[in-house]
Amino acid sequence: MARSGISTRERIISAANALFYNDGIRGVSVDAVAEKAGVTKRTLYYHFRSKDDLVAAYLTGRDQPNLALFRQWFTKAEGGLPAKVEAIFRNLARSARHPKWKGCGFLRTSAELANMPGHPAIRIGAAHKKKFEEWLRATFEAEGIAEPLRLARQILLLLDGSFAVVLLHRDSSYMETAGEAAHALIEAALPAGKKRRGW
Amino acid sequence: MARSGISTRERIISAANALFYNDGIRGVSVDAVAEKAGVTKRTLYYHFRSKDDLVAAYLTGRDQPNLALFRQWFTKAEGGLPAKVEAIFRNLARSARHPKWKGCGFLRTSAELANMPGHPAIRIGAAHKKKFEEWLRATFEAEGIAEPLRLARQILLLLDGSFAVVLLHRDSSYMETAGEAAHALIEAALPAGKKRRGW
DNA sequence: CTATGTATACTAACCAGTGAATATACACAA
DNA sequence: TTGTGTATATTCACTGGTTAGTATACATAG
């Protein structure tokens, strides 16, 4: 167990993920993470320099899987570009109906730690959102959209807005409303030849 | 001072407002609020039953002024409906450039306390956003827009999305991008006779 | 003299981080 | 094969500080 090198650390990150996502950073003690991971606090501090370091690991661990999920939802969806982007919102709405759902871990962490501008967690969250934005931008560019970055940012704003609003109202229909807005914005930005019907 | 009845309580709420907005709920101790207000903790607990009660008072105190500001920005702006709504985003972008700006207190509180669904702070935040949504809806309805509630929610999503994104990236230009998206969505929803030019 | 309001001093729990010791496993020498 | 050193990994027990909330007493106004 010890020398496998990966198991204990991974178990701690997994425990941190469950607890931090559910209760927030300051709402979870290092002791609680250690207990959930089945190790002593001292062991946790062997693998992570500090609580902040653990928080950074928690968010880093969510980065790639999260992006992969969005890409998968987009890829698997049928229809044109607007419909494929809208599918991301619809899938997210489905996720948001699960009782354990609590919004976007990156946004919630950045909101909680907003008074610590240089905090690693905020840099990781910002990088995560930039990756998503860049993926959208490249996708739009490939479809011949005129201002792909601007449109990507508008979609991102709708997405992150729906995280916040759905978390507040516990009403996932806002996510579908955001998807419809995204659909409309993309449809309007499509080059003439690719629209469903010209006018 | 004592029997004036309002001064001490108001000073405590004012201190709570500054501290909670800046550092978050769990990041601020009751002692810190009491010290900033210039009273002892026991006095604070005379005026407020608990910390949660104080948090509720903090958010309640932000409700009306916040809404009034939005309405004022809308009313004072020149141009048609799309431009007047966009003006809200532009004014917000200006606010967001101030170094003490830290996003929307309602959203940040609801994100921090997401694991306490019935918490008064979340109910107050939800009510605040509903009021804004309803004001927008009524405004759109008065302009003859076909699905005013849907459009109001789309604008709200862009607004709250820009709170989250600008807080994360510390880049207020996202707020202007959101305003442009809002402009486009409203323009497209305007009844034929009120558009700048028909087609 | 009683309501309201304020202060001093306290509790019991919690929290991030550490000191010192111990256990395990692998490399390498005999 | 056996012994031994060393880096990795883990535990127990602790510290100093903070926290929400309270028991008690005192002041002041009507």
mmCIF file of C-alpha atoms in Angstrom, chain A residues 74 76-84:
data_model
loop_
_atom_site.group_PDB
_atom_site.id
_atom_site.type_symbol
_atom_site.label_atom_id
_atom_site.label_comp_id
_atom_site.label_asym_id
_atom_site.label_seq_id
_atom_site.Cartn_x
_atom_site.Cartn_y
_atom_site.Cartn_z
ATOM 1 C CA PHE A 74 -20.989 18.421 -27.577
ATOM 2 C CA LYS A 76 -22.356 13.173 -29.112
ATOM 3 C CA ALA A 77 -25.169 15.627 -29.753
ATOM 4 C CA GLU A 78 -26.977 15.596 -33.066
ATOM 5 C CA GLY A 79 -27.775 18.600 -35.200
ATOM 6 C CA GLY A 80 -25.910 21.736 -36.184
ATOM 7 C CA LEU A 81 -23.562 23.876 -34.157
ATOM 8 C CA PRO A 82 -26.274 25.719 -32.193
ATOM 9 C CA ALA A 83 -27.948 22.450 -31.238
ATOM 10 C CA LYS A 84 -24.666 20.846 -30.196
#
